Coordinates of C-alpha atoms in Angstrom, one line a residue:
X24 CA -29.6 -14.2 33.5
X25 CA -30.0 -16.5 30.3
X26 CA -27.9 -19.6 30.2
X27 CA -26.9 -20.6 26.9
X28 CA -27.7 -24.2 25.6
X29 CA -25.8 -26.3 22.8
X30 CA -28.9 -25.8 20.8
X31 CA -28.4 -22.1 21.0
X32 CA -25.7 -22.2 18.3
X33 CA -26.1 -23.5 14.7
X34 CA -25.4 -27.2 14.6
X35 CA -21.9 -28.5 13.8
X36 CA -22.1 -32.1 14.0
X37 CA -24.8 -34.8 13.5
X38 CA -25.4 -35.1 17.3
X39 CA -26.1 -31.3 17.3
X40 CA -28.4 -31.7 14.4
X41 CA -30.3 -34.5 15.9
X42 CA -30.5 -32.6 19.4
X43 CA -32.9 -30.0 17.2
X44 CA -34.9 -33.2 16.0
X45 CA -33.8 -32.4 12.4
X46 CA -33.7 -35.4 9.9
X47 CA -32.1 -33.3 7.3
X48 CA -30.4 -29.9 6.4
X49 CA -31.4 -27.2 3.7
X50 CA -27.9 -25.5 3.7
X51 CA -24.6 -26.4 5.0
X52 CA -21.9 -23.9 5.7
X53 CA -18.1 -24.5 5.4
X54 CA -15.8 -21.9 6.9
X55 CA -11.9 -21.2 7.4
X56 CA -12.6 -19.8 10.6
X57 CA -13.6 -21.3 13.9
X58 CA -17.5 -20.8 14.8
X59 CA -18.2 -17.7 16.6
X60 CA -21.7 -16.9 16.9
X61 CA -21.2 -13.1 16.7
X62 CA -22.2 -10.4 14.0
X63 CA -18.5 -9.7 13.4
X64 CA -18.3 -13.1 12.0
X65 CA -19.6 -13.7 8.6
X66 CA -20.4 -17.1 8.9
X67 CA -22.6 -16.5 12.0
X68 CA -24.5 -13.6 10.1
X69 CA -24.9 -15.7 7.0
X70 CA -26.0 -18.7 9.5
X71 CA -28.8 -16.7 11.1
X72 CA -30.0 -15.2 8.2
X73 CA -30.7 -18.3 6.9
X74 CA -32.2 -19.4 10.0
X75 CA -34.6 -16.5 10.1
X76 CA -36.4 -17.7 6.8
X77 CA -37.1 -21.0 8.7
X78 CA -34.2 -23.1 7.0
X79 CA -32.2 -25.9 8.8
X80 CA -28.8 -24.8 8.9
X81 CA -25.5 -26.1 10.1
X82 CA -22.0 -25.2 9.9
X83 CA -18.7 -27.1 9.6
X84 CA -15.7 -24.8 10.8
X85 CA -12.4 -25.4 9.5
X86 CA -12.8 -28.9 7.9
X87 CA -9.8 -31.2 7.9
X88 CA -8.4 -31.5 4.2
X89 CA -5.3 -33.8 5.1
X90 CA -7.6 -36.7 5.8
X91 CA -10.2 -38.8 4.3
X92 CA -12.4 -35.7 3.9
X93 CA -15.1 -37.1 6.2
X94 CA -15.9 -33.5 7.4
X95 CA -17.2 -32.6 3.8
X96 CA -19.7 -35.5 4.0
X97 CA -20.5 -36.0 7.6
X98 CA -23.6 -34.0 7.3
X99 CA -24.7 -35.5 4.6
X100 CA -26.7 -33.6 1.3
X101 CA -28.3 -30.5 1.7
X102 CA -31.7 -29.7 0.2
X103 CA -30.8 -26.4 -1.0
X104 CA -27.0 -25.6 -1.3
X105 CA -23.5 -25.5 0.3
X106 CA -22.3 -22.2 1.4
X107 CA -18.5 -21.7 1.6
X108 CA -16.2 -18.8 2.7
X109 CA -12.3 -18.8 3.5
X110 CA -13.0 -16.9 6.5
X111 CA -13.2 -13.3 7.8
X112 CA -9.7 -12.6 6.1
X113 CA -8.3 -13.8 2.9
X114 CA -6.6 -17.3 3.7
X115 CA -3.2 -16.0 2.1
X116 CA -3.1 -13.0 4.9
X117 CA -4.1 -15.1 7.4
X118 CA -1.3 -17.5 6.6
X119 CA 1.6 -15.2 5.4
X120 CA 3.5 -12.2 6.4
X121 CA 4.3 -9.7 3.7
X122 CA 7.7 -11.1 3.4
X123 CA 5.6 -14.6 2.3
X124 CA 6.9 -16.3 5.6
X125 CA 4.4 -18.5 7.5
X126 CA 2.7 -16.9 10.2
X127 CA 3.1 -18.5 13.9
X128 CA -0.6 -17.6 14.7
X129 CA -4.0 -17.9 13.0
X130 CA -6.0 -15.4 15.3
X131 CA -9.5 -17.1 14.1
X132 CA -8.4 -20.5 15.5
X133 CA -8.6 -21.5 19.0
X134 CA -5.4 -20.6 21.0
X135 CA -4.2 -19.1 17.8
X136 CA -3.0 -22.5 16.3
X137 CA -1.9 -22.6 12.8
X138 CA -2.7 -25.3 10.0
X139 CA -6.3 -25.4 10.6
X140 CA -6.9 -23.3 7.6
X141 CA -5.5 -24.3 3.9
X142 CA -4.1 -21.7 1.3
X143 CA -6.6 -20.6 -1.0
X144 CA -9.3 -22.2 1.2
X145 CA -12.6 -21.1 -0.6
X146 CA -11.3 -22.9 -3.9
X147 CA -10.1 -25.9 -2.0
X148 CA -13.4 -26.3 0.1
X149 CA -15.6 -25.8 -3.0
X150 CA -13.5 -28.2 -5.3
X151 CA -13.9 -30.8 -2.6
X152 CA -17.8 -30.5 -2.5
X153 CA -18.1 -30.3 -6.3
X154 CA -16.3 -33.6 -6.5
X155 CA -18.2 -35.3 -3.7
X156 CA -21.8 -33.8 -4.8
X157 CA -21.7 -32.8 -8.1
X158 CA -25.2 -31.9 -8.5
X159 CA -25.5 -30.0 -5.3
X160 CA -25.1 -25.9 -5.8
X161 CA -22.2 -24.4 -4.2
X162 CA -22.4 -20.7 -3.2
X163 CA -19.1 -19.1 -2.5
X164 CA -18.8 -15.3 -0.4
X165 CA -16.7 -13.5 2.2
X166 CA -13.6 -11.5 1.6
X167 CA -11.7 -14.3 -0.3
X168 CA -14.3 -14.8 -3.1
X169 CA -15.5 -11.2 -3.0
X170 CA -11.9 -9.7 -3.6
X171 CA -11.2 -12.5 -6.3
X172 CA -14.1 -12.1 -8.3
X173 CA -12.2 -11.1 -11.6
X174 CA -8.8 -11.6 -13.0
X175 CA -6.4 -10.8 -10.3
X176 CA -2.9 -10.5 -9.1
X177 CA -2.1 -13.1 -6.4
X178 CA 1.0 -11.9 -4.6
X179 CA 1.9 -15.0 -2.9
X180 CA 2.0 -17.3 -6.1
X181 CA 3.3 -14.2 -7.9
X182 CA 0.8 -14.8 -10.7
X183 CA -2.4 -13.3 -12.4
X184 CA -5.4 -15.6 -11.6
X185 CA -8.8 -15.8 -13.0
X186 CA -11.8 -15.2 -11.2
X187 CA -12.3 -17.6 -8.2
X188 CA -15.6 -19.0 -9.8
X189 CA -13.2 -20.8 -12.4
X190 CA -10.8 -22.1 -9.6
X191 CA -13.4 -23.2 -7.3
X192 CA -15.8 -24.6 -9.6
X193 CA -18.6 -23.0 -7.6
X194 CA -22.1 -22.2 -9.0
X195 CA -22.6 -18.7 -7.8
X196 CA -20.4 -16.0 -6.1
X197 CA -21.9 -13.6 -3.7
X198 CA -19.5 -10.3 -3.4
X199 CA -19.4 -7.8 -0.6
X200 CA -21.6 -7.9 2.5
X201 CA -24.0 -10.8 1.6
X202 CA -27.0 -10.4 3.5
X203 CA -29.2 -8.7 0.6
X204 CA -28.2 -11.1 -2.4
X205 CA -28.7 -13.9 0.2
X206 CA -32.2 -13.1 1.0
X207 CA -32.9 -12.9 -2.7
X208 CA -31.4 -16.2 -3.3
X209 CA -33.4 -17.7 -0.5
X210 CA -37.0 -16.1 -1.5
X211 CA -36.5 -17.5 -5.0
X212 CA -35.4 -20.9 -4.2
X213 CA -38.4 -21.1 -1.6
X214 CA -40.5 -20.2 -4.4
X215 CA -39.6 -23.4 -6.3
X216 CA -36.9 -21.4 -8.8
X217 CA -34.0 -23.8 -9.6
X218 CA -31.0 -22.8 -8.5
X219 CA -29.4 -23.0 -12.3
X220 CA -32.1 -20.3 -13.2
X221 CA -30.5 -17.5 -10.5
X222 CA -28.5 -15.5 -13.0
X223 CA -29.8 -11.8 -12.6
X224 CA -29.6 -11.4 -8.8
X225 CA -27.8 -8.3 -7.9
X226 CA -24.5 -8.6 -6.1
X227 CA -23.8 -12.0 -7.5
X228 CA -21.4 -13.2 -10.3
X229 CA -21.9 -16.5 -12.3
X230 CA -19.8 -18.2 -15.0
X231 CA -21.6 -19.2 -18.4
X232 CA -20.7 -20.7 -21.6
X233 CA -20.1 -18.2 -24.3
X234 CA -22.5 -19.7 -26.3
X235 CA -25.2 -19.6 -23.7
X236 CA -27.9 -16.8 -23.6
X237 CA -27.3 -14.1 -20.9
X238 CA -30.5 -13.0 -19.5
X239 CA -31.1 -9.2 -20.0
X240 CA -32.3 -6.5 -17.4
X241 CA -33.9 -3.7 -18.8
X242 CA -32.6 -1.5 -16.0
X243 CA -28.8 -2.4 -16.5
X244 CA -26.3 -1.3 -18.9
X245 CA -23.5 -3.7 -19.6
X246 CA -19.9 -3.2 -20.0
X247 CA -17.2 -6.0 -21.2
X248 CA -13.6 -5.6 -19.9
X249 CA -10.5 -7.2 -21.2
X250 CA -10.5 -10.9 -21.2
X251 CA -8.3 -13.0 -18.9
X252 CA -6.2 -14.3 -21.7
X253 CA -5.6 -10.6 -22.9
X254 CA -4.6 -9.9 -19.3
X255 CA -2.2 -12.5 -19.1
X256 CA -0.4 -11.2 -22.4
X257 CA -0.7 -7.3 -21.7
X258 CA 0.0 -5.8 -18.2
X259 CA -1.1 -2.5 -19.4
X260 CA -4.9 -3.8 -20.5
X261 CA -5.0 -5.7 -17.2
X262 CA -4.3 -2.5 -15.7
X263 CA -7.1 -0.7 -17.8
X264 CA -9.7 -3.1 -16.3
X265 CA -9.5 -2.0 -12.8
X266 CA -10.8 1.3 -13.6
X267 CA -14.0 0.0 -14.7
X268 CA -14.1 -2.6 -11.9
X269 CA -13.8 -0.1 -9.0
X270 CA -15.9 2.7 -10.4
X271 CA -18.9 0.0 -11.0
X272 CA -18.2 -1.5 -7.5
X273 CA -18.8 2.1 -5.9
X274 CA -21.7 3.4 -8.1
X275 CA -25.2 3.4 -7.1
X276 CA -26.2 2.7 -10.5
X277 CA -23.9 0.4 -11.9
X278 CA -23.3 -1.6 -15.1
X279 CA -23.1 -5.3 -15.3
X280 CA -19.6 -6.4 -16.1
X281 CA -18.5 -9.2 -18.6
X282 CA -15.3 -10.8 -18.8
X283 CA -14.3 -13.9 -21.2
X284 CA -12.3 -16.2 -19.3
X285 CA -11.2 -19.9 -20.4
X286 CA -13.9 -20.3 -23.1
X287 CA -16.8 -19.0 -20.7
X288 CA -18.3 -15.5 -19.9
X289 CA -17.6 -14.2 -16.3
X290 CA -20.8 -12.0 -15.5
X291 CA -20.9 -9.8 -12.4
X292 CA -24.2 -8.1 -11.7
X293 CA -24.3 -4.8 -10.2
X294 CA -24.4 -4.1 -6.5
X295 CA -27.5 -3.9 -4.3
X296 CA -28.2 -0.1 -3.0
X297 CA -26.7 0.6 0.4
X298 CA -28.4 -1.0 3.0
X299 CA -31.0 1.0 4.8
X300 CA -31.0 1.3 8.5
X301 CA -33.6 -0.9 9.0
X302 CA -31.8 -3.5 6.9
X303 CA -28.5 -3.2 8.9
X304 CA -30.5 -3.1 12.2
X305 CA -32.3 -6.5 10.9
X306 CA -28.8 -8.2 10.6
X307 CA -27.3 -6.9 14.0
X308 CA -30.7 -8.0 15.7
X309 CA -30.4 -11.6 14.8
X310 CA -30.5 -14.0 18.0
X311 CA -26.7 -14.4 18.4
X312 CA -25.1 -16.0 21.5
X313 CA -22.2 -13.6 20.8
X314 CA -19.9 -16.4 22.1
X315 CA -17.7 -19.3 20.3
X316 CA -19.1 -22.8 20.0
X317 CA -18.7 -24.6 23.2
X318 CA -16.8 -27.3 21.3
X319 CA -13.7 -24.9 21.5
X320 CA -13.9 -24.5 25.7
X321 CA -10.8 -26.8 26.4
X322 CA -8.9 -25.8 22.9
X323 CA -8.0 -22.4 24.4
X324 CA -9.4 -18.7 23.5
X325 CA -9.6 -17.4 19.9
X326 CA -7.6 -14.4 19.5
X327 CA -10.0 -12.6 17.0
X328 CA -12.9 -12.8 19.4
X329 CA -11.3 -11.9 22.4
X330 CA -10.5 -8.7 20.5
X331 CA -13.8 -8.0 19.5
X332 CA -15.9 -9.5 22.2
X333 CA -16.9 -6.4 24.1
X334 CA -16.8 -4.1 20.9
X335 CA -19.8 -2.7 19.1
X336 CA -19.9 -2.3 15.1
X337 CA -21.7 1.1 14.4
X338 CA -21.5 1.2 10.6
X339 CA -20.3 -0.4 7.6
X340 CA -18.5 1.0 4.6
X341 CA -15.8 3.4 4.0
X342 CA -15.6 6.3 1.4
X343 CA -11.9 6.9 1.9
X344 CA -11.1 4.9 -1.2
X345 CA -7.2 4.5 0.0
X346 CA -5.2 2.9 -2.7
X347 CA -3.9 -0.1 -0.7
X348 CA -7.1 -0.8 1.3
X349 CA -9.7 -3.3 0.1
X350 CA -12.7 -2.2 2.4
X351 CA -14.7 -0.1 -0.5
X352 CA -14.4 -3.1 -2.9
X353 CA -15.8 -5.3 -0.2
X354 CA -18.1 -3.2 1.9
X355 CA -18.8 -0.5 -0.7
X356 CA -18.0 3.5 -0.3
X357 CA -21.4 4.3 0.9
X358 CA -21.9 4.4 4.7
X359 CA -24.6 2.0 6.2
X360 CA -25.2 3.0 9.6
X361 CA -27.2 1.4 12.3
X362 CA -29.7 3.1 14.5
X363 CA -28.9 4.2 17.8
X364 CA -31.9 2.2 19.2
X365 CA -30.1 -1.0 17.8
X366 CA -26.6 0.0 19.0
X367 CA -27.9 0.7 22.4
X368 CA -29.7 -2.6 22.6
X369 CA -26.5 -4.5 21.9
X370 CA -24.6 -2.7 24.2
X371 CA -27.3 -3.8 26.8
X372 CA -26.7 -7.1 25.7
X373 CA -23.0 -6.9 26.2
X374 CA -23.2 -5.3 29.4
X375 CA -25.4 -8.1 30.9
X376 CA -22.8 -11.0 29.8
X377 CA -21.5 -12.9 32.9
X378 CA -17.9 -12.0 32.5
X379 CA -18.2 -8.2 31.5
X380 CA -16.0 -6.1 33.5
X381 CA -17.5 -2.7 32.5
X382 CA -15.5 -1.9 29.5
X383 CA -16.4 -1.7 25.8
X384 CA -13.2 -2.4 23.8
X385 CA -14.7 -0.3 20.7
X386 CA -17.2 1.7 19.4
X387 CA -16.4 2.0 16.0
X388 CA -16.3 0.6 12.3
X389 CA -13.6 0.5 9.5
X390 CA -13.2 4.2 10.0
X391 CA -14.5 5.2 13.3
X392 CA -15.6 8.5 12.5
X393 CA -17.8 8.1 9.6
X394 CA -21.2 7.1 11.2
X395 CA -24.2 8.5 9.6
X396 CA -22.2 10.5 7.3
X397 CA -23.6 10.6 3.5
X398 CA -24.6 12.9 0.8
X399 CA -26.6 16.0 1.3
X400 CA -28.2 15.8 -2.3
X401 CA -28.9 12.3 -3.4
X402 CA -28.9 12.9 -6.9
X403 CA -25.4 14.0 -7.0
X404 CA -24.3 10.8 -5.5
X405 CA -26.4 8.7 -7.8
X406 CA -24.3 9.9 -10.6
X407 CA -20.8 10.1 -8.9
X408 CA -18.1 7.7 -10.1
X409 CA -15.3 9.1 -8.1
X410 CA -13.6 6.2 -5.8
X411 CA -13.1 8.3 -2.9
X412 CA -15.4 11.1 -0.9
X413 CA -12.3 12.8 0.4
X414 CA -9.6 12.6 -1.9
X415 CA -8.0 14.8 -3.2
X416 CA -10.4 16.9 -1.4
X417 CA -13.8 16.3 0.9
X418 CA -16.8 16.6 -1.7
X419 CA -18.9 19.5 -0.9
X420 CA -21.9 17.2 -1.2
X421 CA -20.6 15.4 1.7
X422 CA -22.1 15.8 5.2
X423 CA -19.3 15.2 7.5
X424 CA -21.0 16.3 10.9
X425 CA -19.5 14.3 13.8
X426 CA -22.7 15.7 16.1
X427 CA -24.6 12.1 15.7
X428 CA -21.3 10.0 16.7
X429 CA -20.7 12.5 19.8
X430 CA -24.1 12.0 21.2
X431 CA -24.2 8.0 20.4
X432 CA -21.1 7.9 22.4
X433 CA -22.7 10.0 25.3
X434 CA -25.7 7.9 25.0
X435 CA -23.6 4.5 25.3
X436 CA -21.7 5.9 28.4
X437 CA -25.0 6.6 30.2
X438 CA -25.9 3.0 30.4
X439 CA -25.4 2.2 34.2
X440 CA -22.9 -1.2 33.7
X441 CA -20.3 1.1 31.2
X442 CA -17.6 2.1 33.2
X443 CA -15.9 3.2 29.9
X444 CA -16.2 3.0 26.5
X445 CA -13.2 2.9 24.0
X446 CA -12.7 3.8 20.4
X447 CA -10.3 1.3 19.2
X448 CA -10.8 1.5 15.6
X449 CA -8.8 4.1 13.2
X450 CA -9.8 7.7 13.4
X451 CA -9.5 9.8 10.3
X452 CA -7.8 12.5 11.8
X453 CA -7.9 14.7 8.6
X454 CA -11.5 15.0 8.7
X455 CA -11.2 16.7 12.4
X456 CA -9.0 19.6 10.7
X457 CA -11.1 22.6 9.7
X458 CA -8.2 23.4 7.1
X459 CA -8.9 20.3 5.4
X460 CA -12.7 19.5 6.5
X461 CA -13.6 23.2 5.3
X462 CA -17.4 22.0 5.2
X463 CA -17.6 21.5 8.9
X464 CA -18.2 23.7 11.8
X465 CA -14.7 23.7 13.7
X466 CA -16.2 23.9 17.0
X467 CA -18.2 20.5 16.4
X468 CA -14.8 18.9 15.4
X469 CA -13.0 20.2 18.4
X470 CA -16.0 18.9 20.4
X471 CA -15.6 15.6 18.9
X472 CA -11.9 15.5 19.3
X473 CA -12.2 16.5 22.9
X474 CA -14.6 14.1 23.7
X475 CA -12.8 11.1 22.3
X476 CA -9.5 12.4 24.0
X477 CA -11.1 12.8 27.3
X478 CA -13.4 10.0 27.6
X479 CA -12.7 7.2 24.8
X480 CA -8.9 6.4 24.7
X481 CA -6.4 5.4 27.4
X482 CA -3.3 7.0 26.9
X483 CA -3.0 6.8 23.2
X484 CA -5.1 7.9 20.1
X485 CA -4.1 5.7 17.0
X486 CA -4.2 7.6 13.5
X487 CA -2.7 6.7 10.1
X488 CA -1.0 9.5 8.1
X489 CA 0.7 6.4 6.2
X490 CA 3.5 8.8 4.6
X491 CA 4.8 12.3 4.5
X492 CA 5.7 12.2 0.7
X493 CA 3.0 14.3 -1.0
X494 CA 3.6 12.4 -4.4
X495 CA 3.0 9.0 -2.6
X496 CA 0.0 10.2 -0.3
X497 CA -1.6 11.5 -3.5
X498 CA -1.4 8.0 -5.0
X499 CA -2.5 6.6 -1.8
X500 CA -5.6 8.9 -2.0
X501 CA -4.5 10.5 1.2
X502 CA -4.1 14.2 2.0
X503 CA -0.7 16.1 2.6
X504 CA 1.0 15.3 5.7
X505 CA 0.7 19.1 6.3
X506 CA -2.9 18.0 7.7
X507 CA -1.3 15.8 10.5
X508 CA 0.8 18.8 11.7
X509 CA -2.3 20.7 12.1
X510 CA -4.3 17.8 13.8
X511 CA -1.1 17.2 16.1
X512 CA -1.5 21.0 17.0
X513 CA -5.2 20.8 18.3
X514 CA -4.4 17.3 19.7
X515 CA -1.6 19.2 21.9
X516 CA -3.8 22.1 22.7
X517 CA -6.7 19.5 24.1
X518 CA -3.9 17.7 26.0
X519 CA -2.8 21.0 27.9
X520 CA -6.3 22.4 28.2
X521 CA -7.8 19.2 29.8
X522 CA -4.2 18.3 31.8
X523 CA -3.9 15.0 29.8
X524 CA -0.8 13.3 29.1
X525 CA -2.2 11.3 25.8
X526 CA 0.3 10.0 23.4
X527 CA -0.4 10.4 19.4
X528 CA 0.4 7.2 17.7
X529 CA 0.8 7.6 13.9
X530 CA 0.6 4.6 11.6
X531 CA 3.1 4.5 8.4
X532 CA 3.8 2.3 5.4
X533 CA 6.8 1.6 3.5
X534 CA 7.4 0.1 0.0
X535 CA 4.1 1.5 -1.5
X536 CA 3.9 2.3 -5.3
X537 CA 5.6 5.6 -6.0
X538 CA 7.8 5.5 -2.7
X539 CA 11.6 6.0 -3.3
X540 CA 14.4 5.4 -0.8
X541 CA 14.7 9.2 -0.4
X542 CA 11.0 9.4 0.4
X543 CA 11.7 7.2 3.2
X544 CA 14.6 9.1 4.3
X545 CA 12.3 12.4 4.5
X546 CA 9.6 10.2 6.4
X547 CA 12.4 9.2 9.0
X548 CA 13.6 12.8 9.3
X549 CA 10.4 14.5 9.5
X550 CA 8.8 12.2 12.0
X551 CA 12.1 12.2 14.0
X552 CA 11.8 16.2 14.4
X553 CA 8.2 16.0 15.4
X554 CA 9.4 13.6 18.3
X555 CA 8.4 10.1 17.1
X556 CA 10.3 7.0 17.4
X557 CA 8.6 4.6 15.1
X558 CA 8.6 0.7 16.1
X559 CA 6.0 -1.3 14.8
X560 CA 5.5 -0.3 11.2
X561 CA 4.1 -2.5 8.0
X562 CA 5.6 -3.1 4.8
X563 CA 3.0 -2.7 1.7
X564 CA 1.5 -6.1 1.0
X565 CA -0.4 -6.5 -2.5
X566 CA -3.8 -7.6 -1.8
X567 CA -6.2 -8.4 -4.6
X568 CA -8.8 -5.7 -5.9
X569 CA -6.6 -2.4 -4.8
X570 CA -5.2 0.3 -7.1
X571 CA -1.9 -0.4 -5.5
X572 CA -1.8 -4.1 -6.4
X573 CA -2.6 -3.4 -9.7
X574 CA 0.6 -0.9 -10.0
X575 CA 2.5 -3.2 -8.2
X576 CA 1.9 -6.0 -10.7
X577 CA 1.6 -4.2 -13.7
X578 CA 3.8 -1.1 -13.3
X579 CA 0.9 0.9 -14.5
X580 CA -1.6 3.3 -12.9
X581 CA -5.2 1.9 -13.9
X582 CA -6.6 5.8 -14.3
X583 CA -3.9 7.3 -16.2
X584 CA -2.0 4.3 -17.6
X585 CA 1.5 5.8 -16.9
X586 CA 4.0 3.6 -15.7
X587 CA 4.5 3.8 -11.8
X588 CA 7.6 2.9 -10.3
X589 CA 7.4 0.0 -7.1
X590 CA 9.7 -1.3 -4.9
X591 CA 9.5 -4.9 -5.7
X592 CA 12.9 -6.6 -4.7
X593 CA 13.9 -7.9 -1.3
X594 CA 16.6 -5.5 -1.3
X595 CA 14.8 -2.6 -2.1
X596 CA 11.8 -3.3 0.4
X597 CA 14.5 -4.1 3.0
X598 CA 16.2 -0.6 2.6
X599 CA 13.2 1.1 2.5
X600 CA 11.7 -0.3 5.8
X601 CA 15.2 0.3 7.6
X602 CA 14.7 3.9 7.5
X603 CA 11.8 3.5 10.3
X604 CA 14.6 2.3 12.3
X605 CA 17.1 5.1 12.1
X606 CA 17.7 5.2 15.9
X607 CA 18.9 1.4 15.8
X608 CA 22.9 1.4 16.1
X609 CA 23.1 -1.1 13.4
X610 CA 21.6 1.2 10.9
X611 CA 23.5 4.4 11.5
X612 CA 26.6 3.6 9.3
X613 CA 24.4 2.4 6.5
X614 CA 22.0 5.3 6.5
X615 CA 24.7 8.0 6.6
X616 CA 26.7 6.1 3.6
X617 CA 23.3 5.6 1.4
X618 CA 22.2 9.2 2.1
X619 CA 25.5 10.8 1.3
X620 CA 25.7 8.5 -1.9
X621 CA 22.5 10.1 -2.7
X622 CA 23.8 13.5 -2.2
X623 CA 21.5 14.1 0.7
X624 CA 23.9 14.9 3.4
X625 CA 21.2 17.2 5.0
X626 CA 19.2 14.3 5.7
X627 CA 22.1 12.1 7.1
X628 CA 22.9 15.1 9.4
X629 CA 19.5 14.9 10.6
X630 CA 19.1 11.5 11.3
X631 CA 22.7 10.6 12.0
X632 CA 24.5 13.1 13.7
X633 CA 28.6 13.4 13.0
X634 CA 30.1 10.7 15.0
X635 CA 31.8 12.1 18.2
X636 CA 34.5 9.9 20.1
X637 CA 33.9 6.8 18.0
X638 CA 30.0 6.7 19.0
X639 CA 27.1 8.2 17.3
X640 CA 25.3 11.0 19.0
X641 CA 21.8 10.5 19.1
X642 CA 18.9 12.7 20.1
X643 CA 16.1 10.6 22.2
X644 CA 12.7 11.2 21.1
X645 CA 9.5 10.0 22.6
X646 CA 9.1 6.6 22.2
X647 CA 6.0 5.6 20.1
X648 CA 5.1 2.2 19.2
X649 CA 2.2 1.2 17.1
X650 CA 0.9 -1.3 14.5
X651 CA -0.6 -0.8 11.1
X652 CA -3.5 -2.4 10.0
X653 CA -4.2 -2.2 6.1
X654 CA -8.0 -2.5 6.7
X655 CA -8.0 0.9 8.5
X656 CA -8.0 4.0 6.4
X657 CA -6.4 6.7 7.5
X658 CA -4.9 10.5 7.1
X659 CA -2.1 13.3 6.7
X660 CA 0.4 16.5 7.1
X661 CA 3.6 19.0 7.1
X662 CA 6.6 20.0 9.3
X663 CA 8.5 22.7 10.6
X664 CA 11.3 22.3 8.0
X665 CA 10.2 20.5 4.9
X666 CA 12.3 18.0 3.3
X667 CA 12.0 18.1 -0.4
X668 CA 13.3 15.2 -2.5
X669 CA 15.6 15.8 -5.3
X670 CA 14.1 15.6 -9.0
X671 CA 14.1 11.7 -9.8
X672 CA 16.4 10.5 -12.2
X673 CA 14.9 8.6 -15.0

């Protein structure tokens, strides 16, 4: 078995550069995460791609910004450019909770230690580099840069901020999954084209002076959105921008976007077409060690790595288009699937690692069950502007066959060293309900569900209906909760048929735009009647580049420009969230009083039965514990007795 040498990782220090016999570097990468050489960690992917072009690449993970800044100068000046990313998550999400409290842990740092990643890390790193190396180009990318590429609302400062290109002083921004634009950048630089001339590369954004000539591209149409300054003055016009931004981000033949900002023009070039199977395989087949850099050996495990070290990512993208989710804004709505051969090759590599115990933690993607799914007639997809392929209904042109995925699971399980492969990613349960997925063969859907329940979960199946209110679900771009009930019926039948004792774990979210107090009371009553006792749930967190965040800030739906209410005060948020925990003694009196005040005695009687002998009677339903991840899209349904909120008072 191969033993890794220090030189198997990209160098992080001068000593490691010298081990490779290099005198100077072509590209130096800076990252807000610890360096894990694994295909699930963006900086590792970028580094390996650059390396594949024969470039000398080094990475500076989590540089210190609180000392003399020597981390930014220790490796010298690169010949081509600096690459900067805040990490695999937006640093503000990494550093703060939904209530804006500092997190106790950072999952992308050894031992989960906090304090190694600054707020707004991309801008902080890039600004330092431009100050110290004004003549060296800085290219920014990753989730933070991608989702902040245009005027956006920042929840943590409660401000509307301009494109991150302006705040970071960077020369170019790569948005989305960066392999394709990066390859083009490298090819042109290797041909001798100056970095300053790279202005028409797809899936990049630049800032130019307003009097500067913007190169034309005969294959692109252009569209100009409201300027940053107009957005600051008019929330409705800010909201109107998002429809254009979202549609162009998800079109196969998108327009180039212009926006005026602080005396300059932001130019966002159209995205690349979805990666082909050959292209995405090439990215995953690079020579990763799949391990953290040895420098962390004595600092403790990196939680994010521990979570995914025996997982296999089988595809990218998500066509759910959920209003609170950023996946399609970053990865796109069209699915890029790896070949079964590439996946099995990675499975074999994991299975032969020294500490492998025989269990794969996940075979999945953003949504576990979208592998190999795409349009039946490509020309229809070419002209589509819909942000979701399954909301409000599943597109008749979408091939939702689960057969390739079922076959893949079975092929993985044939490996002699695999004892069990789990599905840890969120499953779109609505796509497994024939009443919703009318294009699919019901038997095929049941075969997939049975395969997952029988062989790929250990006691619990996680799905995400998110809410029970149809108006809230419609805004979320999720189907009716009715379909969750339908899925639960199928789940229960398979449980009985196979003699299993599996739990169904539904995820829910409070404080979402359009959600009112009665909606949360209905959610509590309906889930209680179904036998669920919700414990670990999530309040809506506004993150850049989502419909829900635009509504949260502006008060307008970007597609209709109609006023839309959102819970914003601390009191509103806490009260909505409190309904999740109807079963806690401290909440019972408040719930009864609140619902009676709202004229909903029926809900009060369901959630909090009448007092008897000075104590509250309560039904003890099944205890269900779960967490919500806003990066996992989800699904919906209906109860035996439907609780209808009263007509809302204006």
